[in-house]
PDB file of N, CA and C in Angstrom:
ATOM      1  N   MET H   1    -140.689 -79.408 -41.924  1.00 46.00           N
ATOM      2  CA  MET H   1    -139.869 -78.459 -41.187  1.00 46.00           C
ATOM      3  C   MET H   1    -139.630 -78.921 -39.749  1.00 46.00           C
ATOM      4  N   PHE H   2    -140.675 -79.310 -39.109  1.00 52.00           N
ATOM      5  CA  PHE H   2    -140.564 -79.717 -37.763  1.00 52.00           C
ATOM      6  C   PHE H   2    -140.685 -81.223 -37.590  1.00 52.00           C
ATOM      7  N   SER H   3    -139.788 -81.778 -36.807  1.00 68.00           N
ATOM      8  CA  SER H   3    -139.801 -83.199 -36.631  1.00 68.00           C
ATOM      9  C   SER H   3    -140.921 -83.698 -35.752  1.00 68.00           C
ATOM     10  N   ASN H   4    -141.217 -84.896 -35.713  1.00 73.00           N
ATOM     11  CA  ASN H   4    -142.286 -85.553 -34.908  1.00 73.00           C
ATOM     12  C   ASN H   4    -141.847 -85.263 -33.409  1.00 73.00           C
ATOM     13  N   LYS H   5    -140.591 -85.347 -33.130  1.00 74.00           N
ATOM     14  CA  LYS H   5    -140.137 -85.150 -31.795  1.00 74.00           C
ATOM     15  C   LYS H   5    -140.467 -83.678 -31.314  1.00 74.00           C
ATOM     16  N   ASN H   6    -140.261 -82.719 -32.181  1.00 81.00           N
ATOM     17  CA  ASN H   6    -140.610 -81.354 -31.792  1.00 81.00           C
ATOM     18  C   ASN H   6    -142.067 -81.127 -31.584  1.00 81.00           C
ATOM     19  N   LYS H   7    -142.913 -81.916 -32.327  1.00 85.00           N
ATOM     20  CA  LYS H   7    -144.370 -81.745 -32.259  1.00 85.00           C
ATOM     21  C   LYS H   7    -144.809 -82.350 -30.876  1.00 85.00           C
ATOM     22  N   LYS H   8    -144.126 -83.454 -30.582  1.00 88.00           N
ATOM     23  CA  LYS H   8    -144.516 -84.124 -29.282  1.00 88.00           C
ATOM     24  C   LYS H   8    -144.000 -83.258 -28.061  1.00 88.00           C
ATOM     25  N   GLY H   9    -142.883 -82.603 -28.216  1.00 88.00           N
ATOM     26  CA  GLY H   9    -142.451 -81.790 -27.228  1.00 88.00           C
ATOM     27  C   GLY H   9    -143.303 -80.580 -27.020  1.00 88.00           C
ATOM     28  N   GLU H  10    -143.710 -79.966 -28.084  1.00 90.00           N
ATOM     29  CA  GLU H  10    -144.648 -78.867 -28.004  1.00 90.00           C
ATOM     30  C   GLU H  10    -145.955 -79.237 -27.371  1.00 90.00           C
ATOM     31  N   ALA H  11    -146.511 -80.374 -27.756  1.00 93.00           N
ATOM     32  CA  ALA H  11    -147.713 -80.866 -27.201  1.00 93.00           C
ATOM     33  C   ALA H  11    -147.568 -81.077 -25.711  1.00 93.00           C
ATOM     34  N   PHE H  12    -146.396 -81.780 -25.281  1.00 94.00           N
ATOM     35  CA  PHE H  12    -146.256 -81.914 -23.866  1.00 94.00           C
ATOM     36  C   PHE H  12    -146.182 -80.601 -23.112  1.00 94.00           C
ATOM     37  N   LEU H  13    -145.446 -79.618 -23.634  1.00 94.00           N
ATOM     38  CA  LEU H  13    -145.363 -78.267 -22.882  1.00 94.00           C
ATOM     39  C   LEU H  13    -146.784 -77.621 -22.895  1.00 94.00           C
ATOM     40  N   LYS H  14    -147.581 -77.758 -23.872  1.00 96.00           N
ATOM     41  CA  LYS H  14    -148.996 -77.197 -23.840  1.00 96.00           C
ATOM     42  C   LYS H  14    -149.754 -77.901 -22.780  1.00 96.00           C
ATOM     43  N   SER H  15    -149.677 -79.219 -22.675  1.00 96.00           N
ATOM     44  CA  SER H  15    -150.406 -80.039 -21.693  1.00 96.00           C
ATOM     45  C   SER H  15    -149.910 -79.702 -20.306  1.00 96.00           C
ATOM     46  N   LEU H  16    -148.580 -79.630 -20.106  1.00 96.00           N
ATOM     47  CA  LEU H  16    -148.041 -79.285 -18.873  1.00 96.00           C
ATOM     48  C   LEU H  16    -148.470 -77.866 -18.370  1.00 96.00           C
ATOM     49  N   SER H  17    -148.407 -76.921 -19.374  1.00 97.00           N
ATOM     50  CA  SER H  17    -148.865 -75.562 -18.991  1.00 97.00           C
ATOM     51  C   SER H  17    -150.318 -75.628 -18.511  1.00 97.00           C
ATOM     52  N   ASN H  18    -151.170 -76.235 -19.312  1.00 97.00           N
ATOM     53  CA  ASN H  18    -152.591 -76.269 -18.919  1.00 97.00           C
ATOM     54  C   ASN H  18    -152.780 -76.993 -17.492  1.00 97.00           C
ATOM     55  N   ASP H  19    -152.065 -78.033 -17.343  1.00 97.00           N
ATOM     56  CA  ASP H  19    -152.156 -78.836 -15.999  1.00 97.00           C
ATOM     57  C   ASP H  19    -151.705 -77.991 -14.877  1.00 97.00           C
ATOM     58  N   LEU H  20    -150.673 -77.224 -15.003  1.00 97.00           N
ATOM     59  CA  LEU H  20    -150.114 -76.431 -13.879  1.00 97.00           C
ATOM     60  C   LEU H  20    -150.919 -75.223 -13.673  1.00 97.00           C
ATOM     61  N   GLN H  21    -151.590 -74.665 -14.725  1.00 96.00           N
ATOM     62  CA  GLN H  21    -152.535 -73.496 -14.421  1.00 96.00           C
ATOM     63  C   GLN H  21    -153.706 -73.916 -13.772  1.00 96.00           C
ATOM     64  N   LYS H  22    -154.237 -75.233 -13.959  1.00 97.00           N
ATOM     65  CA  LYS H  22    -155.432 -75.731 -13.337  1.00 97.00           C
ATOM     66  C   LYS H  22    -155.136 -76.071 -11.935  1.00 97.00           C
ATOM     67  N   GLU H  23    -153.925 -76.747 -11.629  1.00 97.00           N
ATOM     68  CA  GLU H  23    -153.532 -77.079 -10.303  1.00 97.00           C
ATOM     69  C   GLU H  23    -153.238 -75.962  -9.334  1.00 97.00           C
ATOM     70  N   PHE H  24    -152.595 -74.816  -9.957  1.00 96.00           N
ATOM     71  CA  PHE H  24    -152.210 -73.644  -9.098  1.00 96.00           C
ATOM     72  C   PHE H  24    -152.983 -72.485  -9.674  1.00 96.00           C
ATOM     73  N   ILE H  25    -154.238 -72.458  -9.257  1.00 95.00           N
ATOM     74  CA  ILE H  25    -155.200 -71.451  -9.655  1.00 95.00           C
ATOM     75  C   ILE H  25    -154.647 -70.063  -9.062  1.00 95.00           C
ATOM     76  N   GLY H  26    -154.615 -69.082  -9.847  1.00 92.00           N
ATOM     77  CA  GLY H  26    -154.299 -67.727  -9.309  1.00 92.00           C
ATOM     78  C   GLY H  26    -152.768 -67.441  -9.361  1.00 92.00           C
ATOM     79  N   MET H  27    -151.989 -68.469  -9.578  1.00 94.00           N
ATOM     80  CA  MET H  27    -150.509 -68.262  -9.636  1.00 94.00           C
ATOM     81  C   MET H  27    -150.200 -68.014 -11.133  1.00 94.00           C
ATOM     82  N   LYS H  28    -149.163 -67.116 -11.303  1.00 93.00           N
ATOM     83  CA  LYS H  28    -148.761 -66.774 -12.614  1.00 93.00           C
ATOM     84  C   LYS H  28    -147.368 -67.533 -12.876  1.00 93.00           C
ATOM     85  N   GLY H  29    -147.024 -67.538 -14.268  1.00 94.00           N
ATOM     86  CA  GLY H  29    -145.719 -68.072 -14.541  1.00 94.00           C
ATOM     87  C   GLY H  29    -145.809 -69.436 -15.312  1.00 94.00           C
ATOM     88  N   PHE H  30    -146.875 -69.945 -15.584  1.00 96.00           N
ATOM     89  CA  PHE H  30    -146.982 -71.270 -16.085  1.00 96.00           C
ATOM     90  C   PHE H  30    -147.564 -71.258 -17.553  1.00 96.00           C
ATOM     91  N   SER H  31    -147.286 -70.048 -18.252  1.00 96.00           N
ATOM     92  CA  SER H  31    -147.740 -70.011 -19.616  1.00 96.00           C
ATOM     93  C   SER H  31    -146.853 -70.897 -20.485  1.00 96.00           C
ATOM     94  N   LEU H  32    -147.297 -71.247 -21.650  1.00 96.00           N
ATOM     95  CA  LEU H  32    -146.467 -71.954 -22.605  1.00 96.00           C
ATOM     96  C   LEU H  32    -145.168 -71.267 -22.908  1.00 96.00           C
ATOM     97  N   THR H  33    -145.241 -70.022 -23.186  1.00 95.00           N
ATOM     98  CA  THR H  33    -143.964 -69.205 -23.462  1.00 95.00           C
ATOM     99  C   THR H  33    -143.046 -69.258 -22.364  1.00 95.00           C
ATOM    100  N   ASN H  34    -143.586 -69.049 -21.168  1.00 96.00           N
ATOM    101  CA  ASN H  34    -142.698 -69.077 -19.960  1.00 96.00           C
ATOM    102  C   ASN H  34    -142.063 -70.435 -19.685  1.00 96.00           C
ATOM    103  N   LEU H  35    -142.803 -71.516 -19.992  1.00 95.00           N
ATOM    104  CA  LEU H  35    -142.192 -72.848 -19.822  1.00 95.00           C
ATOM    105  C   LEU H  35    -141.068 -73.105 -20.904  1.00 95.00           C
ATOM    106  N   LYS H  36    -141.229 -72.494 -22.062  1.00 94.00           N
ATOM    107  CA  LYS H  36    -140.152 -72.551 -23.085  1.00 94.00           C
ATOM    108  C   LYS H  36    -138.897 -71.811 -22.592  1.00 94.00           C
ATOM    109  N   TYR H  37    -139.212 -70.569 -22.001  1.00 94.00           N
ATOM    110  CA  TYR H  37    -137.985 -69.915 -21.437  1.00 94.00           C
ATOM    111  C   TYR H  37    -137.260 -70.568 -20.330  1.00 94.00           C
ATOM    112  N   ILE H  38    -138.106 -71.201 -19.446  1.00 93.00           N
ATOM    113  CA  ILE H  38    -137.480 -72.036 -18.290  1.00 93.00           C
ATOM    114  C   ILE H  38    -136.634 -73.193 -18.905  1.00 93.00           C
ATOM    115  N   ARG H  39    -137.152 -73.814 -19.990  1.00 91.00           N
ATOM    116  CA  ARG H  39    -136.427 -74.931 -20.611  1.00 91.00           C
ATOM    117  C   ARG H  39    -135.084 -74.485 -21.209  1.00 91.00           C
ATOM    118  N   LYS H  40    -135.173 -73.292 -21.896  1.00 92.00           N
ATOM    119  CA  LYS H  40    -133.976 -72.683 -22.559  1.00 92.00           C
ATOM    120  C   LYS H  40    -132.952 -72.350 -21.482  1.00 92.00           C
ATOM    121  N   PHE H  41    -133.394 -71.782 -20.382  1.00 91.00           N
ATOM    122  CA  PHE H  41    -132.507 -71.367 -19.341  1.00 91.00           C
ATOM    123  C   PHE H  41    -131.770 -72.656 -18.755  1.00 91.00           C
ATOM    124  N   TYR H  42    -132.600 -73.683 -18.515  1.00 90.00           N
ATOM    125  CA  TYR H  42    -132.137 -74.990 -17.935  1.00 90.00           C
ATOM    126  C   TYR H  42    -130.981 -75.541 -18.858  1.00 90.00           C
ATOM    127  N   LEU H  43    -131.248 -75.585 -20.154  1.00 88.00           N
ATOM    128  CA  LEU H  43    -130.351 -76.087 -21.130  1.00 88.00           C
ATOM    129  C   LEU H  43    -129.061 -75.287 -21.192  1.00 88.00           C
ATOM    130  N   PHE H  44    -129.229 -73.944 -21.180  1.00 89.00           N
ATOM    131  CA  PHE H  44    -128.029 -73.146 -21.095  1.00 89.00           C
ATOM    132  C   PHE H  44    -127.155 -73.361 -19.841  1.00 89.00           C
ATOM    133  N   TYR H  45    -127.854 -73.366 -18.709  1.00 87.00           N
ATOM    134  CA  TYR H  45    -127.270 -73.563 -17.415  1.00 87.00           C
ATOM    135  C   TYR H  45    -126.588 -74.848 -17.342  1.00 87.00           C
ATOM    136  N   LYS H  46    -127.179 -75.914 -17.758  1.00 84.00           N
ATOM    137  CA  LYS H  46    -126.616 -77.279 -17.770  1.00 84.00           C
ATOM    138  C   LYS H  46    -125.340 -77.357 -18.586  1.00 84.00           C
ATOM    139  N   LYS H  47    -125.488 -76.717 -19.851  1.00 81.00           N
ATOM    140  CA  LYS H  47    -124.234 -76.715 -20.704  1.00 81.00           C
ATOM    141  C   LYS H  47    -123.126 -75.830 -20.129  1.00 81.00           C
ATOM    142  N   SER H  48    -123.397 -74.717 -19.563  1.00 81.00           N
ATOM    143  CA  SER H  48    -122.390 -73.854 -19.011  1.00 81.00           C
ATOM    144  C   SER H  48    -121.759 -74.478 -17.766  1.00 81.00           C
ATOM    145  N   GLN H  49    -122.589 -75.209 -16.886  1.00 77.00           N
ATOM    146  CA  GLN H  49    -122.074 -75.974 -15.754  1.00 77.00           C
ATOM    147  C   GLN H  49    -121.116 -76.978 -16.111  1.00 77.00           C
ATOM    148  N   GLN H  50    -121.468 -77.649 -17.212  1.00 73.00           N
ATOM    149  CA  GLN H  50    -120.529 -78.731 -17.662  1.00 73.00           C
ATOM    150  C   GLN H  50    -119.241 -78.192 -18.102  1.00 73.00           C
ATOM    151  N   ALA H  51    -119.184 -76.989 -18.673  1.00 71.00           N
ATOM    152  CA  ALA H  51    -117.955 -76.340 -19.090  1.00 71.00           C
ATOM    153  C   ALA H  51    -117.217 -75.954 -17.859  1.00 71.00           C
ATOM    154  N   VAL H  52    -117.844 -75.455 -16.849  1.00 69.00           N
ATOM    155  CA  VAL H  52    -117.146 -75.029 -15.633  1.00 69.00           C
ATOM    156  C   VAL H  52    -116.539 -76.309 -14.955  1.00 69.00           C
ATOM    157  N   ASP H  53    -117.357 -77.315 -14.899  1.00 68.00           N
ATOM    158  CA  ASP H  53    -116.853 -78.541 -14.242  1.00 68.00           C
ATOM    159  C   ASP H  53    -115.573 -79.042 -14.946  1.00 68.00           C
ATOM    160  N   GLN H  54    -115.564 -78.968 -16.221  1.00 66.00           N
ATOM    161  CA  GLN H  54    -114.490 -79.448 -17.057  1.00 66.00           C
ATOM    162  C   GLN H  54    -113.210 -78.532 -16.886  1.00 66.00           C
ATOM    163  N   SER H  55    -113.467 -77.226 -16.779  1.00 65.00           N
ATOM    164  CA  SER H  55    -112.317 -76.390 -16.591  1.00 65.00           C
ATOM    165  C   SER H  55    -111.724 -76.515 -15.136  1.00 65.00           C
ATOM    166  N   ASP H  56    -112.556 -76.749 -14.100  1.00 59.00           N
ATOM    167  CA  ASP H  56    -112.164 -77.019 -12.831  1.00 59.00           C
ATOM    168  C   ASP H  56    -111.222 -78.315 -12.782  1.00 59.00           C
ATOM    169  N   TYR H  57    -111.650 -79.203 -13.560  1.00 57.00           N
ATOM    170  CA  TYR H  57    -110.888 -80.526 -13.552  1.00 57.00           C
ATOM    171  C   TYR H  57    -109.497 -80.223 -14.208  1.00 57.00           C
ATOM    172  N   ILE H  58    -109.551 -79.546 -15.302  1.00 57.00           N
ATOM    173  CA  ILE H  58    -108.251 -79.226 -16.132  1.00 57.00           C
ATOM    174  C   ILE H  58    -107.295 -78.343 -15.232  1.00 57.00           C
ATOM    175  N   PHE H  59    -107.824 -77.387 -14.601  1.00 59.00           N
ATOM    176  CA  PHE H  59    -106.914 -76.537 -13.815  1.00 59.00           C
ATOM    177  C   PHE H  59    -106.552 -77.164 -12.415  1.00 59.00           C
ATOM    178  N   SER H  60    -107.177 -78.222 -12.045  1.00 59.00           N
ATOM    179  CA  SER H  60    -106.810 -78.846 -10.753  1.00 59.00           C
ATOM    180  C   SER H  60    -105.678 -79.854 -10.941  1.00 59.00           C
ATOM    181  N   ILE H  61    -105.291 -80.170 -12.196  1.00 56.00           N
ATOM    182  CA  ILE H  61    -104.189 -81.081 -12.458  1.00 56.00           C
ATOM    183  C   ILE H  61    -102.943 -80.395 -12.229  1.00 56.00           C
ATOM    184  N   PRO H  62    -102.005 -81.073 -11.292  1.00 55.00           N
ATOM    185  CA  PRO H  62    -100.800 -80.409 -10.844  1.00 55.00           C
ATOM    186  C   PRO H  62     -99.811 -80.356 -12.005  1.00 55.00           C
TER     187      PRO H  62
END
């Protein structure tokens, strides 16, 4: 069901979450779930920004 790439990504996010929580003791927001939300937001923003850039180019043609 899950590819090897997905397993590595999940392991990376778990490790990153643990490292951030150890480095920034007392700060919140570095849970595995939150890092997944941050990634989803980034991918959505990146995709929508590309669409905006393309539409700006299309509408700027005289």
